[in-house]
Amino acid sequence: MLRHLGLAPRKGLGQNFLVDRNIVAKILEAAALSAADTVLEIGPGLGVLTWELAQAVRSVMAVELDTGLVGWLGQLFAGQPNVHLVHGDALSVDLADLLAAHPPAPGGSAKVLANLPYYITTPLLMRLLEEELPISLAVVMVQKEVARRLLARPGTKDYGALSVAVQLRAQPEIVATVPPGVFFPPPEVESAVVRLALRPLPQDAGDAAFLAAVVRAAFAQRRKTLRNALQSGTGPWDKAAVPAALAEAGIDGGRRGETLSVAEFVRLSAVLQRFRRPPEISNNP
Ligand code: SAM
């Protein structure tokens, strides 16, 4: 098909096209689609998944960056009014607007499906989670090593800021591990289909941006104790209050940040928010 279109896979755009129907079926099955749902697809490529989605749901919003592929997709879906193609970068397209323009029918929900271009996996997942988009579920193909990070437990080497960000707002599950041969061209690594059932941030977490800053600080210097990490970073809290905040949250400051559970991060952040540092005033007019 690519040859016929005069195109070649572009490594820089993470183009590894699915060529195995079983995997397409697994992704669709994990999404438990209903006819009332809408789906945001990131990187439709040649449209293998998009085609199936168009038959199964109310509307599909498909965001593709590659001009050549957008041309082809325009032809393929010319007769399908429920497919809305967006030519753009999924990291900068206004996803909230797009989802609002194509809402699900009563009883349905908005979902994200994607065989992700691997170079945007982390920023895209962070967007989906932190922008609090009205999405109930995401089923994404990611590198296996990233899948491990999404599911990692405290104290393991894979546990990091991404694990906490995801587990705060979603229940992640590996649906399938996928060998390179199901793609053309085959990538150098194994992949995995991950299902993320989204849920709102716990209410006691308070300010989400503040919590994200606490998590970032805790993982910024993995070899430091939590107390030192929180006192040496640029987080928006009073550094002198860190020992008292840790004591109040019932967390030993001598531990390393990477040993804290998601619930402990929420508790610590809630206490530290009471010791918020006033914003710095710039001397520049
Ligand atoms: N969905 C197709 C499939 O499964 O065969 C293609 C998947 S391929 C791994 C990733 C797709 O994302 C490519 O079509 C690529 O051009 C597109 N892409 C890459 N970067 C993108 C970006 N920043 N925004 C939107 N699409 C992007």
Short mmCIF file of C-alpha atoms and ligand atoms in Angstrom, two decimals:
data_model
loop_
_atom_site.label_atom_id
_atom_site.label_comp_id
_atom_site.label_asym_id
_atom_site.label_seq_id
_atom_site.Cartn_x
_atom_site.Cartn_y
_atom_site.Cartn_z
CA MET A 1 0.00 0.00 0.00
CA LEU A 2 2.79 2.40 0.92
CA ARG A 3 4.55 1.67 -2.37
CA HIS A 4 1.33 2.19 -4.26
CA LEU A 5 0.94 5.60 -2.57
CA GLY A 6 4.57 6.53 -3.28
CA LEU A 7 5.31 6.68 0.47
CA ALA A 8 8.01 5.11 2.65
CA PRO A 9 7.80 4.54 6.42
CA ARG A 10 9.25 7.53 8.26
CA LYS A 11 11.30 6.45 11.26
CA GLY A 12 11.36 9.99 12.66
CA LEU A 13 7.55 9.90 12.90
CA GLY A 14 7.57 6.53 14.65
CA GLN A 15 5.87 4.85 11.71
CA ASN A 16 5.53 1.13 12.40
CA PHE A 17 2.31 0.04 10.77
CA LEU A 18 0.23 -2.82 12.17
CA VAL A 19 0.08 -5.72 9.74
CA ASP A 20 -1.52 -8.34 11.98
CA ARG A 21 -5.30 -8.54 12.21
CA ASN A 22 -5.17 -10.39 15.53
CA ILE A 23 -3.57 -7.42 17.22
CA VAL A 24 -6.09 -5.01 15.71
CA ALA A 25 -8.82 -7.30 17.10
CA LYS A 26 -7.17 -7.35 20.55
CA ILE A 27 -7.03 -3.56 20.69
CA LEU A 28 -10.70 -3.29 19.70
CA GLU A 29 -11.74 -5.95 22.19
CA ALA A 30 -9.89 -4.22 25.05
CA ALA A 31 -11.76 -0.99 24.27
CA ALA A 32 -15.19 -2.69 24.71
CA LEU A 33 -16.70 -0.27 22.20
CA SER A 34 -20.37 0.57 21.95
CA ALA A 35 -22.16 2.27 19.05
CA ALA A 36 -22.73 5.31 21.30
CA ASP A 37 -18.98 5.84 21.91
CA THR A 38 -16.68 8.29 20.23
CA VAL A 39 -13.00 7.52 19.70
CA LEU A 40 -9.98 9.77 19.44
CA GLU A 41 -7.31 7.96 17.46
CA ILE A 42 -3.75 9.26 17.54
CA GLY A 43 -1.74 8.47 14.41
CA PRO A 44 -4.19 6.55 12.17
CA GLY A 45 -1.42 5.84 9.63
CA LEU A 46 -2.90 3.87 6.74
CA GLY A 47 -6.22 3.57 8.60
CA VAL A 48 -6.36 -0.12 9.57
CA LEU A 49 -7.69 0.60 13.04
CA THR A 50 -9.65 3.67 11.91
CA TRP A 51 -11.57 1.60 9.40
CA GLU A 52 -12.76 -0.84 12.04
CA LEU A 53 -13.58 2.00 14.44
CA ALA A 54 -15.66 3.79 11.82
CA GLN A 55 -17.93 0.74 11.57
CA ALA A 56 -18.20 0.33 15.36
CA VAL A 57 -18.71 3.76 16.96
CA ARG A 58 -20.62 7.02 16.59
CA SER A 59 -17.63 9.08 15.50
CA VAL A 60 -13.88 8.81 15.12
CA MET A 61 -11.53 11.77 15.46
CA ALA A 62 -8.24 10.81 13.86
CA VAL A 63 -5.19 13.05 14.33
CA GLU A 64 -2.36 12.41 11.85
CA LEU A 65 0.77 14.47 11.32
CA ASP A 66 2.06 12.98 8.06
CA THR A 67 0.78 14.92 5.04
CA GLY A 68 1.07 11.96 2.65
CA LEU A 69 -0.97 9.71 4.95
CA VAL A 70 -3.59 12.41 5.53
CA GLY A 71 -4.06 12.59 1.74
CA TRP A 72 -4.67 8.85 1.59
CA LEU A 73 -6.98 8.82 4.63
CA GLY A 74 -9.02 11.63 3.07
CA GLN A 75 -9.69 9.41 0.07
CA LEU A 76 -10.33 6.28 2.11
CA PHE A 77 -12.92 7.94 4.36
CA ALA A 78 -14.44 10.32 1.80
CA GLY A 79 -17.80 8.55 2.06
CA GLN A 80 -17.79 8.23 5.85
CA PRO A 81 -19.19 11.29 7.58
CA ASN A 82 -18.46 9.88 11.05
CA VAL A 83 -14.68 10.00 10.47
CA HIS A 84 -13.18 13.40 11.30
CA LEU A 85 -9.61 13.71 10.11
CA VAL A 86 -7.36 16.27 11.71
CA HIS A 87 -4.05 17.06 10.06
CA GLY A 88 -1.80 18.08 12.94
CA ASP A 89 0.47 17.22 15.83
CA ALA A 90 -1.34 15.31 18.59
CA LEU A 91 0.84 17.11 21.14
CA SER A 92 -0.51 20.53 20.16
CA VAL A 93 -3.99 19.97 18.66
CA ASP A 94 -6.72 21.22 21.03
CA LEU A 95 -8.01 17.82 22.15
CA ALA A 96 -10.62 19.24 24.55
CA ASP A 97 -12.17 21.21 21.68
CA LEU A 98 -12.08 18.22 19.37
CA LEU A 99 -13.77 15.95 21.92
CA ALA A 100 -16.38 18.61 22.67
CA ALA A 101 -17.19 18.92 18.97
CA HIS A 102 -17.95 15.19 18.68
CA PRO A 103 -19.55 14.03 21.93
CA PRO A 104 -20.70 10.47 22.55
CA ALA A 105 -24.40 9.61 22.38
CA PRO A 106 -26.27 9.05 25.66
CA GLY A 107 -24.96 5.90 27.31
CA GLY A 108 -21.65 6.09 25.46
CA SER A 109 -18.29 7.56 26.36
CA ALA A 110 -15.20 9.02 24.72
CA LYS A 111 -12.20 6.73 24.42
CA VAL A 112 -8.66 7.00 23.07
CA LEU A 113 -7.20 4.28 20.87
CA ALA A 114 -3.74 4.42 19.40
CA ASN A 115 -0.81 2.50 18.10
CA LEU A 116 1.34 5.33 19.36
CA PRO A 117 4.36 6.78 17.63
CA TYR A 118 6.79 5.87 20.40
CA TYR A 119 8.64 9.18 20.45
CA ILE A 120 5.53 11.00 21.80
CA THR A 121 4.32 8.33 24.26
CA THR A 122 5.18 10.06 27.53
CA PRO A 123 4.13 13.64 26.67
CA LEU A 124 0.94 12.37 25.03
CA LEU A 125 -0.05 10.21 28.01
CA MET A 126 0.70 13.12 30.34
CA ARG A 127 -1.55 15.34 28.20
CA LEU A 128 -4.39 12.83 28.28
CA LEU A 129 -4.14 12.53 32.05
CA GLU A 130 -3.31 16.06 33.18
CA GLU A 131 -5.71 17.97 30.92
CA GLU A 132 -8.55 16.07 32.54
CA LEU A 133 -10.15 15.38 29.19
CA PRO A 134 -13.59 13.71 29.30
CA ILE A 135 -12.21 10.27 28.45
CA SER A 136 -13.22 7.04 30.18
CA LEU A 137 -10.64 4.70 28.70
CA ALA A 138 -7.43 4.63 26.67
CA VAL A 139 -6.07 1.57 24.88
CA VAL A 140 -2.59 2.26 23.60
CA MET A 141 0.28 0.36 22.02
CA VAL A 142 3.52 1.36 23.71
CA GLN A 143 7.05 -0.01 24.04
CA LYS A 144 7.08 -2.90 26.50
CA GLU A 145 9.61 -1.08 28.65
CA VAL A 146 7.20 1.89 28.93
CA ALA A 147 4.32 -0.47 29.77
CA ARG A 148 6.39 -1.76 32.69
CA ARG A 149 6.90 1.80 33.90
CA LEU A 150 3.16 2.52 33.71
CA LEU A 151 2.39 -0.45 35.96
CA ALA A 152 5.47 -0.33 38.21
CA ARG A 153 5.13 -0.69 41.99
CA PRO A 154 6.96 1.51 44.54
CA GLY A 155 10.57 0.60 45.22
CA THR A 156 11.21 -1.05 41.85
CA LYS A 157 13.60 0.36 39.26
CA ASP A 158 10.78 1.03 36.80
CA TYR A 159 8.80 3.14 39.28
CA GLY A 160 9.03 6.84 38.47
CA ALA A 161 7.13 10.08 37.97
CA LEU A 162 5.28 8.57 34.98
CA SER A 163 4.10 5.57 37.06
CA VAL A 164 2.71 7.87 39.76
CA ALA A 165 1.05 10.24 37.25
CA VAL A 166 -0.67 7.32 35.53
CA GLN A 167 -1.67 5.39 38.65
CA LEU A 168 -3.11 8.55 40.21
CA ARG A 169 -5.66 8.83 37.45
CA ALA A 170 -5.98 5.41 35.92
CA GLN A 171 -6.02 1.70 36.51
CA PRO A 172 -3.40 0.39 34.05
CA GLU A 173 -3.40 -3.17 32.73
CA ILE A 174 -1.30 -4.95 30.09
CA VAL A 175 -3.69 -6.56 27.62
CA ALA A 176 -1.08 -8.18 25.37
CA THR A 177 2.63 -8.20 24.75
CA VAL A 178 3.44 -7.83 21.11
CA PRO A 179 6.49 -9.02 19.12
CA PRO A 180 8.16 -6.76 16.51
CA GLY A 181 6.90 -8.93 13.62
CA VAL A 182 3.33 -7.61 13.80
CA PHE A 183 4.55 -4.25 12.47
CA PHE A 184 5.96 -3.06 9.18
CA PRO A 185 8.75 -2.18 9.45
CA PRO A 186 9.41 -4.17 12.66
CA PRO A 187 10.64 -1.94 15.52
CA GLU A 188 13.77 -2.89 17.45
CA VAL A 189 11.88 -3.50 20.69
CA GLU A 190 8.93 -5.49 21.96
CA SER A 191 5.66 -3.67 22.47
CA ALA A 192 2.59 -4.01 24.65
CA VAL A 193 -1.06 -3.06 24.46
CA VAL A 194 -2.01 -1.22 27.63
CA ARG A 195 -5.53 -0.49 28.81
CA LEU A 196 -5.96 2.53 31.06
CA ALA A 197 -9.32 2.86 32.79
CA LEU A 198 -9.39 6.54 33.75
CA ARG A 199 -10.75 7.92 37.02
CA PRO A 200 -10.73 11.39 38.56
CA LEU A 201 -7.78 12.45 40.71
CA PRO A 202 -8.48 11.59 44.39
CA GLN A 203 -10.30 14.55 46.01
CA ASP A 204 -7.84 14.88 48.88
CA ALA A 205 -5.01 15.44 46.37
CA GLY A 206 -5.94 19.13 46.14
CA ASP A 207 -3.96 21.13 43.58
CA ALA A 208 -2.87 18.75 40.78
CA ALA A 209 0.02 20.96 39.63
CA PHE A 210 1.38 21.11 43.20
CA LEU A 211 1.17 17.32 43.51
CA ALA A 212 3.01 16.94 40.19
CA ALA A 213 5.77 19.22 41.54
CA VAL A 214 6.11 17.07 44.69
CA VAL A 215 6.39 13.90 42.58
CA ARG A 216 8.94 15.52 40.24
CA ALA A 217 11.07 16.69 43.15
CA ALA A 218 10.97 13.25 44.82
CA PHE A 219 12.26 11.52 41.68
CA ALA A 220 14.61 14.27 40.46
CA GLN A 221 17.56 12.97 42.45
CA ARG A 222 16.91 9.33 43.15
CA ARG A 223 19.91 8.89 45.44
CA LYS A 224 18.82 11.61 47.84
CA THR A 225 16.57 11.06 50.81
CA LEU A 226 13.07 12.39 50.40
CA ARG A 227 13.77 15.16 52.94
CA ASN A 228 16.84 16.36 51.02
CA ALA A 229 15.11 16.07 47.65
CA LEU A 230 12.19 18.21 48.83
CA GLN A 231 14.50 20.76 50.44
CA SER A 232 16.87 21.17 47.51
CA GLY A 233 14.45 21.43 44.59
CA THR A 234 12.59 24.46 43.28
CA GLY A 235 9.16 23.25 44.40
CA PRO A 236 6.56 25.83 45.45
CA TRP A 237 6.76 25.02 49.18
CA ASP A 238 8.61 26.48 52.15
CA LYS A 239 11.78 24.36 52.44
CA ALA A 240 12.05 24.96 56.19
CA ALA A 241 8.62 23.33 56.69
CA VAL A 242 9.61 20.05 54.99
CA PRO A 243 10.56 18.08 58.18
CA ALA A 244 7.32 19.10 59.92
CA ALA A 245 5.23 18.30 56.84
CA LEU A 246 6.84 14.86 56.54
CA ALA A 247 6.17 14.17 60.22
CA GLU A 248 2.56 15.29 59.91
CA ALA A 249 2.05 13.07 56.85
CA GLY A 250 3.57 10.17 58.80
CA ILE A 251 6.36 9.64 56.27
CA ASP A 252 9.96 9.02 57.28
CA GLY A 253 12.08 11.72 55.58
CA GLY A 254 15.03 9.31 55.46
CA ARG A 255 13.26 7.17 52.86
CA ARG A 256 13.95 7.62 49.16
CA GLY A 257 11.22 9.18 47.05
CA GLU A 258 10.98 6.09 44.88
CA THR A 259 9.64 4.04 47.83
CA LEU A 260 6.52 6.19 48.31
CA SER A 261 3.19 4.75 47.24
CA VAL A 262 0.75 6.82 45.21
CA ALA A 263 -1.41 7.27 48.35
CA GLU A 264 1.63 8.53 50.29
CA PHE A 265 2.40 11.09 47.58
CA VAL A 266 -1.21 12.34 47.81
CA ARG A 267 -0.98 12.61 51.61
CA LEU A 268 2.39 14.39 51.56
CA SER A 269 1.28 16.84 48.89
CA ALA A 270 -1.93 17.66 50.78
CA VAL A 271 0.11 18.60 53.89
CA LEU A 272 2.84 20.48 51.97
CA GLN A 273 0.19 22.57 50.22
CA ARG A 274 -0.43 24.29 53.55
CA PHE A 275 3.23 25.47 53.47
CA ARG A 276 3.02 26.94 50.01
CA ARG A 277 5.73 29.48 49.25
CA PRO A 278 4.41 32.81 47.95
CA PRO A 279 5.22 33.24 44.24
CA GLU A 280 8.54 34.97 43.66
CA ILE A 281 8.24 38.56 42.58
CA SER A 282 10.39 39.42 39.63
CA ASN A 283 12.45 42.62 39.75
CA ASN A 284 11.96 43.14 36.05
CA PRO A 285 9.09 45.49 35.26
N1 SAM B 1 -2.32 3.45 13.43
C1 SAM B 1 -1.42 3.01 12.39
C2 SAM B 1 -1.20 1.51 12.50
O1 SAM B 1 -1.46 0.99 13.59
O2 SAM B 1 -0.78 0.89 11.54
C3 SAM B 1 -0.08 3.74 12.42
C4 SAM B 1 0.68 3.66 13.73
S1 SAM B 1 2.31 4.32 13.66
C5 SAM B 1 3.06 3.49 15.03
C6 SAM B 1 2.17 5.97 14.31
C7 SAM B 1 1.40 6.96 13.46
O3 SAM B 1 1.41 8.23 14.14
C8 SAM B 1 1.99 7.24 12.09
O4 SAM B 1 0.96 7.26 11.15
C9 SAM B 1 2.63 8.62 12.23
O5 SAM B 1 2.69 9.34 11.01
C10 SAM B 1 1.71 9.27 13.22
N2 SAM B 1 2.33 10.37 13.99
C11 SAM B 1 3.63 10.52 14.31
N3 SAM B 1 3.80 11.61 15.08
C12 SAM B 1 2.57 12.15 15.27
C13 SAM B 1 2.10 13.29 15.97
N4 SAM B 1 2.94 14.08 16.66
N5 SAM B 1 0.79 13.58 15.92
C14 SAM B 1 -0.07 12.78 15.22
N6 SAM B 1 0.32 11.68 14.55
C15 SAM B 1 1.62 11.37 14.56
#
